[in-house]
CSV table of C-alpha atoms in Angstrom, one decimal:
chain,number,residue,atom,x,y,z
K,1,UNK,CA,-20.8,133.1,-344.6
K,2,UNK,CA,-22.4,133.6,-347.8
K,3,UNK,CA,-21.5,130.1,-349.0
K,4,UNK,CA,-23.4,128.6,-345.4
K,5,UNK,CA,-26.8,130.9,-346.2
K,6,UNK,CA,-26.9,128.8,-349.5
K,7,UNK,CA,-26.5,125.6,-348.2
K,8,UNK,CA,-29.3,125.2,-345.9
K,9,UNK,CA,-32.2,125.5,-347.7
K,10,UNK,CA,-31.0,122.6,-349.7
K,11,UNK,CA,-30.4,121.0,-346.6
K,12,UNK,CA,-34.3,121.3,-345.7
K,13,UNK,CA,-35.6,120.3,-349.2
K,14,UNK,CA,-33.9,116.7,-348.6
K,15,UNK,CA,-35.2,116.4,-345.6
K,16,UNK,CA,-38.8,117.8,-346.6
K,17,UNK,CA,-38.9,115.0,-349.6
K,18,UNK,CA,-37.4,111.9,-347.9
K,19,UNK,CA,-40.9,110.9,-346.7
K,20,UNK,CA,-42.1,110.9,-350.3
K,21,UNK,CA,-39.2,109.3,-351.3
K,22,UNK,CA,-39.7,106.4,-348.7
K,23,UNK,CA,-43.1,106.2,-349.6
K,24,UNK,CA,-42.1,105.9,-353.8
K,25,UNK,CA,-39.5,102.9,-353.0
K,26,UNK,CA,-42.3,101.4,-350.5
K,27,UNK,CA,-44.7,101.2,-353.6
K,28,UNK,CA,-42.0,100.3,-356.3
K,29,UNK,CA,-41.1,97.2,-353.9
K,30,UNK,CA,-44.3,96.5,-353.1
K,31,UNK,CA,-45.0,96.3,-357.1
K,32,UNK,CA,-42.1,94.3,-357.9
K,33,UNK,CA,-42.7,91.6,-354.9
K,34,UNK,CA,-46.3,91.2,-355.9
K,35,UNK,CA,-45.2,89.2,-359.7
K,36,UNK,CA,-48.5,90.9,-361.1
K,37,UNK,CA,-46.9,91.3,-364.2
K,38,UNK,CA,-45.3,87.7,-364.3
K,39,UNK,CA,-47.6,84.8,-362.8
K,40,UNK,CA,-45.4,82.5,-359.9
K,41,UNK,CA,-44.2,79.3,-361.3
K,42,UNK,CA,-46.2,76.4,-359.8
K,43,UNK,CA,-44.7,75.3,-356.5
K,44,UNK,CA,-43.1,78.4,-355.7
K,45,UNK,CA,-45.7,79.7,-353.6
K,46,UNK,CA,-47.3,77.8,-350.7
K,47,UNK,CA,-50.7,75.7,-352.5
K,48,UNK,CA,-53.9,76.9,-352.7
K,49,UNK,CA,-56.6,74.8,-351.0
K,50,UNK,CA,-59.2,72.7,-352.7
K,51,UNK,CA,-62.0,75.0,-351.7
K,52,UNK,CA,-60.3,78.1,-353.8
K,53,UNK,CA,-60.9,76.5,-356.6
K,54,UNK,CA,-57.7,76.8,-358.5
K,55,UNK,CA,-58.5,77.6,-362.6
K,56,UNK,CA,-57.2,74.7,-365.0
K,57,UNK,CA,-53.8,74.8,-366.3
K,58,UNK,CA,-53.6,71.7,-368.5
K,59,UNK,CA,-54.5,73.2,-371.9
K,60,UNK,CA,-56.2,70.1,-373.3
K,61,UNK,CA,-58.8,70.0,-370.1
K,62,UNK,CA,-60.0,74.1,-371.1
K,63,UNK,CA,-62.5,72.3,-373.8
K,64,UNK,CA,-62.6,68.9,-371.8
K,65,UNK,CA,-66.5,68.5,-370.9
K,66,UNK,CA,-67.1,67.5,-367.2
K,67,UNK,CA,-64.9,69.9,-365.8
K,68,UNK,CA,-66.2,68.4,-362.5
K,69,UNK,CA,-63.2,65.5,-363.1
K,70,UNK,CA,-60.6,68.2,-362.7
K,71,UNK,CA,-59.3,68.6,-358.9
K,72,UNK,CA,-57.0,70.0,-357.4
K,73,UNK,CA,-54.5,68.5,-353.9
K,74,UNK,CA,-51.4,69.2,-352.1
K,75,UNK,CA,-48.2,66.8,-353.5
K,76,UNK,CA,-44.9,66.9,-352.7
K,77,UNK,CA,-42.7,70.3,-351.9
K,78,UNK,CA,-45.7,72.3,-351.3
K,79,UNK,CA,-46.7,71.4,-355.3
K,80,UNK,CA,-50.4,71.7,-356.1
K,81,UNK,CA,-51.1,68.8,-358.2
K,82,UNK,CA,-53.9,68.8,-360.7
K,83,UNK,CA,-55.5,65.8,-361.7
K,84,UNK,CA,-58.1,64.7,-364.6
K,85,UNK,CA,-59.8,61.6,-363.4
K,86,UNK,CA,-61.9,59.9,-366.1
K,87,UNK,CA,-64.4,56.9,-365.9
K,88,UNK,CA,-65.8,54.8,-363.4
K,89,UNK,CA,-64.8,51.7,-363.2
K,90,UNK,CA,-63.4,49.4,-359.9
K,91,UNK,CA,-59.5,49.8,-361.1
K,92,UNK,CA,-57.7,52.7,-360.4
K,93,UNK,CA,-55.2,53.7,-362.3
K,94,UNK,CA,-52.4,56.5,-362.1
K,95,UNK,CA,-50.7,58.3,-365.0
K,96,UNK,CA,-47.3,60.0,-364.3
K,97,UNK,CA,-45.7,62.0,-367.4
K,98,UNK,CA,-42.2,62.7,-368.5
K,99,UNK,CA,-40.1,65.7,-368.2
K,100,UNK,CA,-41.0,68.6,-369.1
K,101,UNK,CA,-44.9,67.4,-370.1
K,102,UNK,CA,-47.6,67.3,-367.8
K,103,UNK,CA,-51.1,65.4,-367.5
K,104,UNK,CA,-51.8,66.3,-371.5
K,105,UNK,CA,-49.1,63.9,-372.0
K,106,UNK,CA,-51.8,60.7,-371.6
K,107,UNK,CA,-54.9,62.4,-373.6
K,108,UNK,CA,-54.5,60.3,-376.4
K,109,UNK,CA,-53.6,57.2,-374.5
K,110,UNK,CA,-56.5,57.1,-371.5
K,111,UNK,CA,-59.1,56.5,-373.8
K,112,UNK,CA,-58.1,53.3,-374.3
K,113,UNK,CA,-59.0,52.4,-370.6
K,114,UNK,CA,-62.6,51.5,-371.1
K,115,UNK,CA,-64.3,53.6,-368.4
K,116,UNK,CA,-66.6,50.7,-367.5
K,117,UNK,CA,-63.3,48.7,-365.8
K,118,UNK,CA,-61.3,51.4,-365.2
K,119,UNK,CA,-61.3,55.3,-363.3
K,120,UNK,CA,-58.1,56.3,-364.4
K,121,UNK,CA,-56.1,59.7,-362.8
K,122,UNK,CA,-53.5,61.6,-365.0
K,123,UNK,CA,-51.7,64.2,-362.8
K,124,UNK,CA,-49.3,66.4,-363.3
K,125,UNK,CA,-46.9,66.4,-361.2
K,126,UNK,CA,-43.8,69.1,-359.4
K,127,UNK,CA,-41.1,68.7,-357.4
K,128,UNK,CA,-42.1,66.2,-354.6
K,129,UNK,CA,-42.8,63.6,-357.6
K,130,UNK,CA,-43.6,60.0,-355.8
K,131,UNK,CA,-45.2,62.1,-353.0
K,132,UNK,CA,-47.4,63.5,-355.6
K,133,UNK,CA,-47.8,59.9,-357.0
K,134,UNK,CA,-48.3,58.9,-353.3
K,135,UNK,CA,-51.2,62.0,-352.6
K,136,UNK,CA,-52.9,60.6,-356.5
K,137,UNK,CA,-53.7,57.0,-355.1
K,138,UNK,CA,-55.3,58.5,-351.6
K,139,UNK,CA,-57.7,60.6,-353.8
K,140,UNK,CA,-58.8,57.7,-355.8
K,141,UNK,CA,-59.1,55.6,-352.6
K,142,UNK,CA,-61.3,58.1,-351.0
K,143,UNK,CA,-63.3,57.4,-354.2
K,144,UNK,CA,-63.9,54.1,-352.3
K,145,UNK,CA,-61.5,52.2,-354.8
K,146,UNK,CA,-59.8,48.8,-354.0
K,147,UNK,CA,-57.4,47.7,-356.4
K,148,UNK,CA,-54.9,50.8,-357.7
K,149,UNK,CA,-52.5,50.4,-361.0
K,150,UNK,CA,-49.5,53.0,-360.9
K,151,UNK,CA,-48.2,53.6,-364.5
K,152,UNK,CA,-45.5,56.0,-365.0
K,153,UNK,CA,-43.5,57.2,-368.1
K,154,UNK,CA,-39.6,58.2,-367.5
K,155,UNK,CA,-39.8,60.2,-365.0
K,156,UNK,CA,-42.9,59.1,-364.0
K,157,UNK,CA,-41.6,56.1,-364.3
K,158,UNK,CA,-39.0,56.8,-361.6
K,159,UNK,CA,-41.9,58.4,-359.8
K,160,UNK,CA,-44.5,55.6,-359.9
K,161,UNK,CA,-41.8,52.7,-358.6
K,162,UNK,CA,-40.5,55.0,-355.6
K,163,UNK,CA,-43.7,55.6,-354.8
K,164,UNK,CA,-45.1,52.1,-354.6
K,165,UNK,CA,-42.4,51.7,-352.7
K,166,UNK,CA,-44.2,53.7,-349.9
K,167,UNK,CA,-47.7,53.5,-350.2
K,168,UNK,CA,-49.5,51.2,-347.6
K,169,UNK,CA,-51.5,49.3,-347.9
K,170,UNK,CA,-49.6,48.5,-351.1
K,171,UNK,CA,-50.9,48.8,-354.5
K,172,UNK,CA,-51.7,46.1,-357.3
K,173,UNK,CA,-49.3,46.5,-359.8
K,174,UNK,CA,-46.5,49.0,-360.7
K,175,UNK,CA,-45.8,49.7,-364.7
K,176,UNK,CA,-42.4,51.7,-365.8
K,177,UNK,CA,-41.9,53.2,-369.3
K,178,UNK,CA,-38.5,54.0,-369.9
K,179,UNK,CA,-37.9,54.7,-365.8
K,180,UNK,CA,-35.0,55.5,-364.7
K,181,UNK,CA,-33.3,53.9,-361.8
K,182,UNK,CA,-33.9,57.4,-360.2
K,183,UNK,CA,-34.7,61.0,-360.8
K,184,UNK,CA,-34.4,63.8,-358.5
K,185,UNK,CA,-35.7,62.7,-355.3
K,186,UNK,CA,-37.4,59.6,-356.3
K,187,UNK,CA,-35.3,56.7,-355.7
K,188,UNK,CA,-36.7,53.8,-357.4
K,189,UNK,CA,-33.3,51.4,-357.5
K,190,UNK,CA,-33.9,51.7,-354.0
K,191,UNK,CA,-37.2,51.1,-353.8
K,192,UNK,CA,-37.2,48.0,-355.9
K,193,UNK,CA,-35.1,46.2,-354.0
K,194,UNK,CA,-37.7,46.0,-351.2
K,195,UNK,CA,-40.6,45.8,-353.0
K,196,UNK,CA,-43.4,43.4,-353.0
K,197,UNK,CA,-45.6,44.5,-355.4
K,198,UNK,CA,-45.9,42.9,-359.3
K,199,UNK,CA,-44.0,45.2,-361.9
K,200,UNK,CA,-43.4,45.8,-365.4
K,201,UNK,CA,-40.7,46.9,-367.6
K,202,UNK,CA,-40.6,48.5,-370.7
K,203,UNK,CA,-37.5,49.8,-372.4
K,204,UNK,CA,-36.3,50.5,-376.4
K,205,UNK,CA,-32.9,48.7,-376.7
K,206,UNK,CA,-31.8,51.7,-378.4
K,207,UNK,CA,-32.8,53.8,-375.6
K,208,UNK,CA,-29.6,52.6,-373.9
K,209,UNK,CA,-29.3,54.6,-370.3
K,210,UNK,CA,-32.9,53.7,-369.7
K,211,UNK,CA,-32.7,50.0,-371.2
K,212,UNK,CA,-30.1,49.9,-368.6
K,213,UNK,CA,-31.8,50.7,-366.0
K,214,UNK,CA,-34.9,48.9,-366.5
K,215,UNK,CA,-32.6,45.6,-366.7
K,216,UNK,CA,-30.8,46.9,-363.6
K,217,UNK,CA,-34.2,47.2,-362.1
K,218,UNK,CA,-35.3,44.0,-362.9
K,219,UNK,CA,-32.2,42.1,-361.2
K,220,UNK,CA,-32.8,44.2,-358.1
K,221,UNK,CA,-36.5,43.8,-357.5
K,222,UNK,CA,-37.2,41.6,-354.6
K,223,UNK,CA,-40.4,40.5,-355.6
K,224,UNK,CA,-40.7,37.7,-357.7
K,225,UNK,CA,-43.8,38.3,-359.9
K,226,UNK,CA,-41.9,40.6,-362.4
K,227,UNK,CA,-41.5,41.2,-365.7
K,228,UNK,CA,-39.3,43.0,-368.2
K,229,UNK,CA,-39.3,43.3,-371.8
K,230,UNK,CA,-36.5,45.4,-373.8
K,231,UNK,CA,-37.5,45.7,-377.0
K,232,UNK,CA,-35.1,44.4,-379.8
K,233,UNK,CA,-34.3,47.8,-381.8
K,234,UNK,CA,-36.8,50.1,-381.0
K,235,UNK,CA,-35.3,53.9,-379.5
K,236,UNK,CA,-38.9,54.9,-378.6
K,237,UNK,CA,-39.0,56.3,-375.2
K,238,UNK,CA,-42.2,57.0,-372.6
K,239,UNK,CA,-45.1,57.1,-373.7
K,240,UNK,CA,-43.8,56.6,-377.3
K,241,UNK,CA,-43.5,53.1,-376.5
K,242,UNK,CA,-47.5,52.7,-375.6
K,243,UNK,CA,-48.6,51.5,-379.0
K,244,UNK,CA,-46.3,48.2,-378.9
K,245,UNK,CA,-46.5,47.6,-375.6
K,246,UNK,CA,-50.5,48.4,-374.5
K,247,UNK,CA,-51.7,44.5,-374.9
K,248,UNK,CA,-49.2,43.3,-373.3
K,249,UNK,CA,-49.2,46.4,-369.9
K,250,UNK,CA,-52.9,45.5,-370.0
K,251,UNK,CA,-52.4,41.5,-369.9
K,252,UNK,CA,-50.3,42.7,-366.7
K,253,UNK,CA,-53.1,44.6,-365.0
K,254,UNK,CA,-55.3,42.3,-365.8
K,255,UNK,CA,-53.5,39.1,-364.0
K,256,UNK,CA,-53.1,41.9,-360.8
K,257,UNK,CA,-55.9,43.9,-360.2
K,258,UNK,CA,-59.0,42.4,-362.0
């Protein structure tokens, strides 16, 4: 009997505290489920609108006067895809990076668009790549541009050729640095072989896998005004083949769009 007396106020204590208890595990999940102590990696929350005016996340654009030319629009898998545009000029042009860079990628190569011929986008882009590629040439036809030039390194390479492969009505001229056939969901073997718009490729011989490709490409590609050029010994990849290859990717564009 003694034992049973003991017991029950116990008993009532657990029950008195299990509404503060509820409420301590409601906060805790509440904190954990909110990431304020850990930002959410891009794409893995639904996009933020243009009007919310999402802050810059290139690093090279946080000093970059005119920070009017940064935007921000829905891509592919619910990416928000930021974009630099610089210049002014009646040919559009689209930059797609490699792996693991993002629009910093082209700093050092867009300059050499003069801005008087050109108005030239670098994005960066997430998972839905040749959508995002896709979403990049409606912004810079709602700038009331005609002629479009998509140039795409790698990835973006991979990126650039699925997506001409879909964009209507079709662009100028497609360029592919080191492309491969595809990557993730951009499938540009597959693209090619329906394709009628002019392309390049550019591939080191040394670069094997993507020389490959690009040659693979090449053979594939339905439309006739295409080019290719492996070149002999070089094991530059991307945008590390830019320098010997510039004269001749803007002899292309050029012949296409000016």
């Amino acid at each position: 009997m003694r034992r049973h007396v003991s017991q029950a106020p116990r008993f009532l204590r657990v029950l008195r505290a299990l509404p503060v208890l509820a409420a301590v595990t409601a906060l805790t999940v509440s904190g954990c489920s909110s990431g304020g102590s850990k930002p959410a990696a891009s794409g893995s929350t639904a996009p933020a609108t243009p009007s919310a005016s999402p802050s810059v996340e290139a690093i090279c654009l946080l000093d970059t006067p005119g920070e009017k030319q940064v935007t921000h629009f829905e891509g592919g898998n619910d990416h928000l895809v930021e974009a630099y545009t610089t210049g002014d000029g009646p040919v559009g042009v689209v930059l797609a990076h490699q792996v693991g860079a993002d629009l910093c990628q082209w700093s050092g190569i867009w300059t050499d668009f003069p801005a008087k011929d050109y108005t030239v986008m670098a994005i960066t882009m997430g998972g839905g790549i040749d959508t995002d590629v896709s979403k990049a040439v409606e912004q810079l036809r709602a700038r009331g541009l005609k002629k479009i030039v998509l140039i795409g390194a790698s990835m973006g390479g991979s990126a650039v050729l699925a997506a001409a492969g879909e964009v209507t009505p079709p662009v100028q001229a497609v360029v592919s640095l080191s492309g491969p056939a595809a990557y993730g969901v951009a499938d540009a073997f597959s693209a090619v072989k329906k394709f009628q718009v002019p392309v390049a490729y550019f591939a080191g011989e040394q670069d094997t896998q993507f020389a490959t490709d690009a040659q693979k490409m090449y053979d594939a590609t339905a439309e006739t005004d295409k080019t290719i050029d492996i070149l002999k010994d070089d094991g530059d990849h991307g945008v590390a083949l830019w320098p010997q290859v510039k004269d001749q990717v803007f002899a292309f564009i050029t012949k296409h769009a000016q």
